[in-house]
């Protein structure tokens, strides 16, 4: 398919188009301040029910990503653990510097990178008490109120300094499985695009989330 051919072109001949590998090489003479004002982010959200319509944008996404389509069990059974709890496919396109604030989700998540690089900082649910989260009822509940890029914020929330995390940089072709309630903070290291799909909730870490004040969330 077209996406596979595109990936192979990038791998076999980087000189033809290296914008997905390292957008620092682009002919962009903007100052750093100007670049900070020109961040772009685009998201596509699909649902299996809409993918049954032909033609439709949703059907196109599911056709291009059969390993995330629960109807195609031989290709998707490794990635979609519980097909009955499938929650659609989300694809995100963004430039270098775009950040997703630290948070946890209430379902399993499989993430795949199709172009560029992304840095993921991950935390076990047992670190919930150290993540300085917005509380239940807040518009940004489940998200950290700490600006991870600003050490002054760490002093306001001293528990955050005790948080234990690990990190991984994903490149095109890499996949990451996130169990239910795992924390993740994301930084785009280059122009990139990724898609992810969720399927069901597990409860092995429910006690950590409940002790952290999110008892009704899981």
Short mmCIF file of C-alpha atoms in Angstrom, two decimals:
data_model
loop_
_atom_site.label_atom_id
_atom_site.label_comp_id
_atom_site.label_asym_id
_atom_site.label_seq_id
_atom_site.Cartn_x
_atom_site.Cartn_y
_atom_site.Cartn_z
CA UNK A 1 0.00 0.00 0.00
CA UNK A 2 0.95 3.65 -0.29
CA UNK A 3 2.03 4.04 3.35
CA UNK A 4 4.33 1.01 3.15
CA UNK A 5 5.93 2.28 -0.06
CA UNK A 6 6.47 5.66 1.59
CA UNK A 7 8.21 4.08 4.58
CA UNK A 8 10.44 2.01 2.35
CA UNK A 9 11.40 5.06 0.32
CA UNK A 10 12.50 6.86 3.47
CA UNK A 11 14.55 3.88 4.62
CA UNK A 12 16.25 3.14 1.29
CA UNK A 13 16.91 6.66 0.09
CA UNK A 14 17.01 9.22 2.87
CA UNK A 15 18.43 11.86 0.56
CA UNK A 16 15.18 12.02 -1.38
CA UNK A 17 13.18 13.16 1.63
CA UNK A 18 14.70 13.44 5.07
CA UNK A 19 12.08 15.79 6.51
CA UNK A 20 10.52 12.94 8.51
CA UNK A 21 13.90 12.00 9.96
CA UNK A 22 15.22 15.40 10.99
CA UNK A 23 13.40 18.61 10.23
CA UNK A 24 16.48 20.58 11.35
CA UNK A 25 17.81 19.95 7.84
CA UNK A 26 14.90 21.74 6.18
CA UNK A 27 15.66 25.07 4.57
CA UNK A 28 14.02 27.10 7.33
CA UNK A 29 15.72 30.37 8.21
CA UNK A 30 13.20 31.28 10.91
CA UNK A 31 14.54 32.31 14.30
CA UNK A 32 13.93 30.04 17.28
CA UNK A 33 11.34 32.51 18.60
CA UNK A 34 9.52 32.39 15.27
CA UNK A 35 9.57 28.60 15.28
CA UNK A 36 7.99 28.57 18.74
CA UNK A 37 5.05 30.50 17.32
CA UNK A 38 4.55 28.13 14.41
CA UNK A 39 3.91 24.71 15.86
CA UNK A 40 1.51 22.53 13.94
CA UNK A 41 -0.49 19.56 15.15
CA UNK A 42 -3.15 17.56 13.34
CA UNK A 43 -5.23 14.66 14.62
CA UNK A 44 -7.52 12.12 12.94
CA UNK A 45 -9.97 10.13 15.07
CA UNK A 46 -11.84 7.19 13.56
CA UNK A 47 -14.42 4.68 14.69
CA UNK A 48 -15.13 1.15 13.51
CA UNK A 49 -18.82 1.90 13.01
CA UNK A 50 -18.01 4.72 10.56
CA UNK A 51 -15.38 2.56 8.81
CA UNK A 52 -18.20 0.38 7.49
CA UNK A 53 -19.27 3.24 5.23
CA UNK A 54 -17.75 3.04 1.75
CA UNK A 55 -16.26 5.35 0.80
CA UNK A 56 -15.29 7.20 3.98
CA UNK A 57 -12.12 8.61 5.61
CA UNK A 58 -12.57 6.09 8.44
CA UNK A 59 -12.61 3.14 6.02
CA UNK A 60 -9.41 4.43 4.42
CA UNK A 61 -7.62 4.49 7.80
CA UNK A 62 -8.74 0.98 8.74
CA UNK A 63 -7.82 -0.36 5.29
CA UNK A 64 -4.34 1.18 5.57
CA UNK A 65 -3.80 -0.17 9.11
CA UNK A 66 -5.17 -3.73 9.08
CA UNK A 67 -3.11 -4.66 12.15
CA UNK A 68 -5.30 -2.26 14.15
CA UNK A 69 -8.56 -3.56 12.67
CA UNK A 70 -10.22 -6.09 15.02
CA UNK A 71 -12.19 -7.53 12.11
CA UNK A 72 -8.93 -8.81 10.62
CA UNK A 73 -8.01 -11.11 13.49
CA UNK A 74 -4.99 -12.80 11.95
CA UNK A 75 -3.28 -9.44 11.52
CA UNK A 76 -4.55 -7.56 14.57
CA UNK A 77 -4.77 -10.13 17.40
CA UNK A 78 -1.32 -9.19 18.75
CA UNK A 79 -2.12 -5.45 18.91
CA UNK A 80 -5.84 -5.47 19.69
CA UNK A 81 -6.00 -7.55 22.86
CA UNK A 82 -9.75 -7.29 23.41
CA UNK A 83 -11.57 -6.69 20.08
CA UNK A 84 -14.92 -6.22 21.83
CA UNK A 85 -13.48 -3.18 23.63
CA UNK A 86 -11.82 -1.61 20.59
CA UNK A 87 -12.06 2.19 20.73
CA UNK A 88 -11.09 3.34 17.25
CA UNK A 89 -7.82 4.47 15.72
CA UNK A 90 -6.23 7.84 16.47
CA UNK A 91 -3.52 9.27 14.23
CA UNK A 92 -1.46 12.34 15.11
CA UNK A 93 0.79 14.45 12.93
CA UNK A 94 3.03 17.07 14.50
CA UNK A 95 6.24 19.04 14.12
CA UNK A 96 9.32 19.10 16.31
CA UNK A 97 8.69 20.43 19.81
CA UNK A 98 5.01 19.50 20.13
CA UNK A 99 4.40 18.03 23.61
CA UNK A 100 1.68 15.91 25.18
CA UNK A 101 1.55 16.64 28.92
CA UNK A 102 2.11 13.75 31.32
CA UNK A 103 -1.08 11.78 31.97
CA UNK A 104 -2.55 8.30 32.30
CA UNK A 105 -5.35 6.64 30.33
CA UNK A 106 -7.90 4.10 31.50
CA UNK A 107 -7.27 1.48 28.82
CA UNK A 108 -4.52 -0.51 27.13
CA UNK A 109 -2.83 1.38 24.35
CA UNK A 110 -0.71 0.28 21.38
CA UNK A 111 1.27 3.07 19.71
CA UNK A 112 3.06 2.88 16.36
CA UNK A 113 5.43 5.40 14.80
CA UNK A 114 5.31 5.66 11.01
CA UNK A 115 7.63 8.61 10.45
CA UNK A 116 10.06 10.73 12.46
CA UNK A 117 10.99 10.37 16.13
CA UNK A 118 9.14 10.70 19.44
CA UNK A 119 10.45 10.66 22.98
CA UNK A 120 8.29 8.95 25.60
CA UNK A 121 8.93 9.38 29.32
CA UNK A 122 7.04 6.62 31.12
CA UNK A 123 6.01 6.09 34.72
CA UNK A 124 4.53 3.08 36.52
CA UNK A 125 1.08 3.69 38.10
CA UNK A 126 2.74 3.30 41.51
CA UNK A 127 4.24 6.77 40.89
CA UNK A 128 0.81 8.39 40.82
CA UNK A 129 1.30 10.09 44.19
CA UNK A 130 4.45 11.78 42.89
CA UNK A 131 3.03 13.07 39.60
CA UNK A 132 1.31 16.21 41.00
CA UNK A 133 -1.90 15.54 39.08
CA UNK A 134 -4.87 17.79 38.65
CA UNK A 135 -7.66 16.33 40.81
CA UNK A 136 -10.97 14.75 39.86
CA UNK A 137 -13.33 17.44 38.57
CA UNK A 138 -10.59 19.56 37.04
CA UNK A 139 -10.77 19.98 33.23
CA UNK A 140 -7.28 18.47 33.00
CA UNK A 141 -7.77 15.69 35.54
CA UNK A 142 -5.34 12.77 35.11
CA UNK A 143 -2.71 15.22 33.80
CA UNK A 144 0.29 16.62 35.68
CA UNK A 145 0.04 20.26 36.69
CA UNK A 146 3.84 20.47 36.60
CA UNK A 147 5.58 21.99 33.60
CA UNK A 148 8.22 19.31 33.13
CA UNK A 149 10.41 21.80 31.26
CA UNK A 150 10.44 24.32 34.11
CA UNK A 151 12.48 23.32 37.20
CA UNK A 152 10.82 26.17 39.14
CA UNK A 153 7.58 24.23 38.91
CA UNK A 154 9.30 21.30 40.60
CA UNK A 155 9.83 23.40 43.73
CA UNK A 156 6.12 24.21 43.87
CA UNK A 157 5.36 20.47 43.75
CA UNK A 158 8.27 18.87 45.65
CA UNK A 159 6.76 15.36 45.45
CA UNK A 160 7.40 15.46 41.71
CA UNK A 161 11.16 15.31 42.35
CA UNK A 162 10.69 11.82 43.81
CA UNK A 163 8.98 10.41 40.72
CA UNK A 164 10.72 7.44 39.10
CA UNK A 165 10.49 7.25 35.32
CA UNK A 166 12.18 5.73 32.33
CA UNK A 167 12.32 6.86 28.74
CA UNK A 168 12.46 5.55 25.19
CA UNK A 169 12.88 7.22 21.82
CA UNK A 170 10.69 5.67 19.13
CA UNK A 171 11.65 5.79 15.46
CA UNK A 172 9.66 4.99 12.33
CA UNK A 173 8.67 1.32 12.48
CA UNK A 174 8.73 1.09 16.29
CA UNK A 175 5.72 0.13 18.43
CA UNK A 176 5.06 0.71 22.13
CA UNK A 177 2.54 -1.07 24.35
CA UNK A 178 1.22 0.93 27.31
CA UNK A 179 -0.72 -1.04 29.96
CA UNK A 180 -3.71 0.56 31.63
CA UNK A 181 -2.90 3.62 33.79
CA UNK A 182 0.77 3.95 32.79
CA UNK A 183 1.97 7.55 32.75
CA UNK A 184 3.40 8.97 29.57
CA UNK A 185 4.87 12.33 28.62
CA UNK A 186 5.57 12.80 24.90
CA UNK A 187 7.91 15.10 22.99
CA UNK A 188 8.18 15.25 19.21
CA UNK A 189 11.87 15.19 18.29
CA UNK A 190 11.17 15.79 14.59
CA UNK A 191 8.28 16.14 12.22
CA UNK A 192 6.49 12.84 12.77
CA UNK A 193 3.26 10.89 12.59
CA UNK A 194 1.92 8.03 14.69
CA UNK A 195 -1.26 6.05 15.14
CA UNK A 196 -2.57 4.24 18.19
CA UNK A 197 -5.49 2.03 19.17
CA UNK A 198 -6.96 1.12 22.57
CA UNK A 199 -8.68 -2.12 23.55
CA UNK A 200 -10.07 -2.82 26.98
CA UNK A 201 -9.07 -2.07 30.56
CA UNK A 202 -7.05 -4.13 33.01
CA UNK A 203 -7.05 -3.72 36.79
CA UNK A 204 -3.69 -4.96 38.04
CA UNK A 205 -2.70 -1.39 38.95
CA UNK A 206 -6.09 -0.13 40.09
CA UNK A 207 -5.01 0.23 43.72
CA UNK A 208 -2.32 2.78 42.82
CA UNK A 209 -4.78 4.96 40.94
CA UNK A 210 -7.43 4.66 43.65
CA UNK A 211 -4.97 5.57 46.40
CA UNK A 212 -4.08 8.63 44.36
CA UNK A 213 -7.64 9.95 44.51
CA UNK A 214 -9.06 8.57 41.26
CA UNK A 215 -11.18 5.80 42.74
CA UNK A 216 -14.08 6.34 40.35
CA UNK A 217 -11.82 6.37 37.31
CA UNK A 218 -11.01 2.68 37.24
#
